[in-house]
Amino acid sequence: MKIGIYGYGNLGKGVELAAQMHEDIELVGIFTRRDPASVKPLTNAKVYGAEALSRFKEEIDCLIVCGGSATDLPKLTPALASDFNLIDSFDTHKNIPAHFERVNAAAKAGGKLALISAGWDPGLFSLARLYAASILPNGKDYTFWGRGVSQGHSDAIRRIAGVVDARQYTVPIESALASVRAGESPDLTTGEKHKRECYVAIEAGADKARIENEIKTMPNYFADYDTEVHFISLEELHRNHSGMPHGGSVIRGGSTGLAGEHRHTVEFSLKLDSNPEFTASVLVAYARAIARMHAEGKIGAVSVFDIPPAMLSPLSREEMLAKML
Amino acid sequence: MKIGIYGYGNLGKGVELAAQMHEDIELVGIFTRRDPASVKPLTNAKVYGAEALSRFKEEIDCLIVCGGSATDLPKLTPALASDFNLIDSFDTHKNIPAHFERVNAAAKAGGKLALISAGWDPGLFSLARLYAASILPNGKDYTFWGRGVSQGHSDAIRRIAGVVDARQYTVPIESALASVRAGESPDLTTGEKHKRECYVAIEAGADKARIENEIKTMPNYFADYDTEVHFISLEELHRNHSGMPHGGSVIRGGSTGLAGEHRHTVEFSLKLDSNPEFTASVLVAYARAIARMHAEGKIGAVSVFDIPPAMLSPLSREEMLAKML
């Protein structure tokens, strides 16, 4: 199975590394919109300019499109979907239906198969929500994110005058987690489930009180949350906060019985040292599924909900039944 | 969608209750090998003798076969699979491949679709193992069971002379769980992951020391485990230990990166007040999938690995994309 990477940021690098772990997967090349000579891959992968991609239409079984959801993917994925089977990690939840329709039209026109919004949320967390809700219709689910770095919130802090660099961690509130795990089915806003920890390096002489206030009162990002602000040196920020950990839990509590007397809790949790490398690992496993399903004649756009789990595995049906079931 | 229940023990009762929670699912009837007049359903479901089942061939979209894996299901499922789409919860792991082949042949001969080994283990735990292993090939997975009642181990204690009744709990060892969750990838036997707690009511005057010794030295069941034996009255046993709780965790630790420097932990956990009612809830959701996939032309035997998650949900594709992804 041959894959290509389109876009070489943190996610593209993760795909490059993840591809090496699968014996049946070969990385044909990395395609970049930058000058390919300026891109140094982590492995011995070949790097091409984006314009070279059209030469690989017959060779690539699945293209993994690694771009941002704000501006890149809404254009890139539909533009590529008529020429390549592909996967993206489009994660702007409210725009997923519209993105799906555009990609579906392009993929169908070209006779290709496209998986949108793969990764862990959307992706594995979506699967956890769907399985649990289908099994326990009489219940309620909760998604907790973290402890992990939010790039969007970190960027929002960096835009404040006087801030040199910043890192924001989304942290689940332990008492909320414990209540949900205990099956108490509390009513919780996002702000009651999470707090925000900010590590901020500022310019010499910048006004800490003003910056802290601007962070804590920022609408949507921080105003509705218990927010901690820690001023640290740029050196400490880079030394202690340069990783990209993340994770979280999807928890559904539900009841069964003649009068709902039996409680059940279903939980799916992730603890990730590297958000982009784990997301990339999900994409590569799904690339196997997309190439196989296209070979079986499937075209159009699909989500993780449409993929039979067996399609992700390199094992034969016999091995799966004997070892995994 | 119309379902039937074949076999009316704890699992069959759970299916009867679970079916009520789904607006799109109707229970046609309970089919029993006992005298139907002797069977009192929990709801207003109709009860028929097993011989009446052949009259419902056209009416039942999916039959849920509720029997034991030791002697019932190896015969029942293949015998019914040529006349009905069906689901069973066959859970003797080592015999799954042979059971699959027999059911596959029968279902194909009759143009029907059969899902074997659904439930939570095998079932949801198998899915957790497959997804995590496909995504993190460079890793190791662990299954912990409990805290929960093992019927097989409880029965084994009851067969000892002088024992009136007994209940055995399988309990995960906290230090082993913590080590796995911390990503330490320990080597652990089943006995190093679990201990066994036994609550035993004995005949007046029976020899406690002998009974405790017979339990603790019983090969396969207890000899390889840290086993606690508590002698209690029959009244206390019935009062405090008549529930059927269970649960457990599937945990995979794996690494990514240029030199495996980033660790990731994926965990799927269940905490269940009623093992049979939760298992039944899984079967009913899969009944929806089996009826749909048969309507699309799929025949033969399948496992949970073959079922696209979307097939389990009553939601439309549009609702799933908008609300669940």
Short mmCIF file of C-alpha atoms in Angstrom, two decimals, chain A residues 17 20-22 42-43 93 96-97 100-101 116-117 121-124 126-127 129-131 133-138 141 181-182 255-258 261-275 277-278 281-282 285-286 288 301-315 317-318 320-325, chain B residues 17 20-22 42-43 93 96-97 100-101 116-117 121-124 126-127 129-131 133-138 141 181-182 255-258 261-275 277-278 281-282 285-286 288 301-315 317-318 320-325:
data_model
loop_
_atom_site.label_atom_id
_atom_site.label_comp_id
_atom_site.label_asym_id
_atom_site.label_seq_id
_atom_site.Cartn_x
_atom_site.Cartn_y
_atom_site.Cartn_z
CA LEU A 17 7.15 8.48 11.28
CA GLN A 20 7.55 3.43 9.08
CA MET A 21 5.87 1.26 11.71
CA HIS A 22 3.67 -0.61 9.24
CA LEU A 42 13.01 13.15 9.36
CA THR A 43 13.60 9.95 7.39
CA HIS A 93 -17.09 20.40 14.27
CA ILE A 96 -18.23 19.09 9.16
CA PRO A 97 -21.56 18.55 7.32
CA PHE A 100 -18.50 16.37 3.90
CA GLU A 101 -20.84 17.43 1.09
CA ILE A 116 -12.85 13.30 6.39
CA SER A 117 -12.33 14.25 10.03
CA ASP A 121 -11.49 14.12 18.19
CA PRO A 122 -13.12 14.05 15.74
CA GLY A 123 -12.24 10.39 15.21
CA LEU A 124 -11.73 7.88 18.00
CA SER A 126 -16.57 10.19 17.95
CA LEU A 127 -16.54 6.39 17.71
CA ARG A 129 -19.62 8.44 21.61
CA LEU A 130 -21.44 6.54 18.85
CA TYR A 131 -20.85 3.03 20.21
CA ALA A 133 -24.92 5.96 22.73
CA SER A 134 -26.13 3.14 20.48
CA ILE A 135 -25.74 0.58 23.27
CA LEU A 136 -27.04 2.67 26.17
CA PRO A 137 -29.75 4.91 24.68
CA ASN A 138 -30.94 5.79 28.17
CA ASP A 141 -22.23 11.37 27.62
CA ARG A 181 -17.25 8.32 36.62
CA ALA A 182 -19.37 7.67 39.71
CA SER A 255 -29.00 2.70 32.92
CA THR A 256 -30.87 -0.51 32.19
CA GLY A 257 -33.39 -2.66 34.03
CA LEU A 258 -37.11 -2.67 34.58
CA GLU A 261 -32.02 0.38 38.47
CA HIS A 262 -28.72 -0.78 36.98
CA ARG A 263 -26.07 1.83 36.16
CA HIS A 264 -23.30 1.32 33.62
CA THR A 265 -20.31 3.48 32.80
CA VAL A 266 -18.42 3.23 29.51
CA GLU A 267 -15.17 5.17 29.26
CA PHE A 268 -12.65 5.67 26.47
CA SER A 269 -9.48 7.54 27.45
CA LEU A 270 -6.31 8.70 25.78
CA LYS A 271 -3.07 9.90 27.35
CA LEU A 272 -0.75 11.13 24.61
CA ASP A 273 2.82 12.39 24.77
CA SER A 274 2.52 13.80 21.27
CA ASN A 275 -0.83 14.91 19.92
CA GLU A 277 2.16 11.86 16.27
CA PHE A 278 -0.84 10.03 17.71
CA SER A 281 -0.98 7.18 13.69
CA VAL A 282 -4.77 7.15 13.46
CA ALA A 285 -4.29 3.07 10.04
CA TYR A 286 -7.31 4.57 8.27
CA ARG A 288 -5.11 1.17 4.94
CA ALA A 301 -16.93 10.74 1.19
CA VAL A 302 -17.08 8.70 4.39
CA SER A 303 -16.48 9.27 8.10
CA VAL A 304 -14.94 6.94 10.67
CA PHE A 305 -18.50 5.74 11.35
CA ASP A 306 -18.58 4.07 7.93
CA ILE A 307 -15.38 2.05 8.28
CA PRO A 308 -15.64 -1.57 9.46
CA PRO A 309 -12.94 -1.93 12.16
CA ALA A 310 -11.43 -4.96 10.40
CA MET A 311 -10.39 -2.67 7.54
CA LEU A 312 -7.86 -0.93 9.83
CA SER A 313 -5.92 -4.06 10.68
CA PRO A 314 -3.09 -5.72 8.80
CA LEU A 315 -4.26 -9.08 10.20
CA ARG A 317 -9.76 -12.49 9.14
CA GLU A 318 -8.47 -15.81 10.51
CA MET A 320 -8.33 -11.54 13.93
CA LEU A 321 -10.85 -14.21 14.96
CA ALA A 322 -8.18 -16.32 16.64
CA LYS A 323 -6.17 -13.58 18.37
CA MET A 324 -8.21 -10.39 18.74
CA LEU A 325 -11.85 -11.39 19.21
CA LEU B 17 -35.60 -5.01 28.74
CA GLN B 20 -37.89 -1.47 25.14
CA MET B 21 -35.38 1.36 25.09
CA HIS B 22 -35.21 1.59 21.31
CA LEU B 42 -40.78 -9.16 32.74
CA THR B 43 -42.81 -7.12 30.26
CA HIS B 93 -12.32 -17.72 22.80
CA ILE B 96 -14.42 -19.03 17.98
CA PRO B 97 -12.78 -19.86 14.62
CA PHE B 100 -17.51 -19.03 12.93
CA GLU B 101 -16.98 -21.57 10.13
CA ILE B 116 -21.21 -14.37 16.41
CA SER B 117 -19.49 -13.50 19.69
CA ASP B 121 -15.67 -9.62 25.83
CA PRO B 122 -15.71 -10.88 23.16
CA GLY B 123 -17.24 -7.78 21.62
CA LEU B 124 -16.48 -4.23 22.74
CA SER B 126 -12.22 -6.99 21.07
CA LEU B 127 -12.93 -3.75 19.21
CA ARG B 129 -7.94 -4.25 21.16
CA LEU B 130 -8.25 -4.08 17.37
CA TYR B 131 -8.51 -0.29 17.05
CA ALA B 133 -3.35 -2.33 17.91
CA SER B 134 -4.00 -1.04 14.38
CA ILE B 135 -3.17 2.53 15.40
CA LEU B 136 -0.18 1.79 17.67
CA PRO B 137 1.54 -1.24 16.13
CA ASN B 138 4.58 -0.64 18.31
CA ASP B 141 -2.05 -4.51 25.24
CA ARG B 181 -1.60 2.94 32.95
CA ALA B 182 1.75 4.60 33.66
CA SER B 255 5.17 4.52 21.32
CA THR B 256 5.82 6.74 18.33
CA GLY B 257 8.60 9.10 17.27
CA LEU B 258 11.98 8.81 15.61
CA GLU B 261 10.38 8.61 22.50
CA HIS B 262 6.67 9.45 22.77
CA ARG B 263 4.43 7.17 24.83
CA HIS B 264 0.68 6.89 24.34
CA THR B 265 -1.91 5.05 26.40
CA VAL B 266 -5.32 4.06 25.03
CA GLU B 267 -7.84 2.72 27.53
CA PHE B 268 -11.38 1.39 27.18
CA SER B 269 -13.16 0.64 30.46
CA LEU B 270 -16.52 -0.66 31.57
CA LYS B 271 -18.12 -0.55 35.00
CA LEU B 272 -21.36 -2.51 34.92
CA ASP B 273 -24.02 -3.03 37.57
CA SER B 274 -25.49 -5.90 35.57
CA ASN B 275 -23.33 -7.98 33.27
CA GLU B 277 -28.25 -6.49 31.00
CA PHE B 278 -25.27 -4.66 29.52
CA SER B 281 -27.80 -3.97 25.36
CA VAL B 282 -24.82 -4.62 23.09
CA ALA B 285 -27.71 -2.48 19.11
CA TYR B 286 -25.99 -5.04 16.88
CA ARG B 288 -30.13 -3.21 14.23
CA ALA B 301 -21.11 -15.06 9.36
CA VAL B 302 -19.51 -11.86 10.60
CA SER B 303 -17.88 -10.59 13.78
CA VAL B 304 -18.05 -7.16 15.41
CA PHE B 305 -14.93 -6.33 13.38
CA ASP B 306 -17.01 -6.41 10.18
CA ILE B 307 -19.74 -3.99 11.28
CA PRO B 308 -19.40 -0.29 10.35
CA PRO B 309 -20.16 1.61 13.57
CA ALA B 310 -22.83 3.73 11.82
CA MET B 311 -24.92 0.57 11.41
CA LEU B 312 -25.48 0.44 15.19
CA SER B 313 -27.05 3.86 15.46
CA PRO B 314 -30.67 4.91 14.94
CA LEU B 315 -29.41 8.32 13.78
CA ARG B 317 -26.00 10.04 8.48
CA GLU B 318 -26.76 13.76 8.66
CA MET B 320 -24.37 11.56 13.04
CA LEU B 321 -22.13 14.01 11.17
CA ALA B 322 -23.70 17.01 12.89
CA LYS B 323 -23.96 15.66 16.44
CA MET B 324 -21.64 12.73 17.00
CA LEU B 325 -18.54 13.30 14.87
#
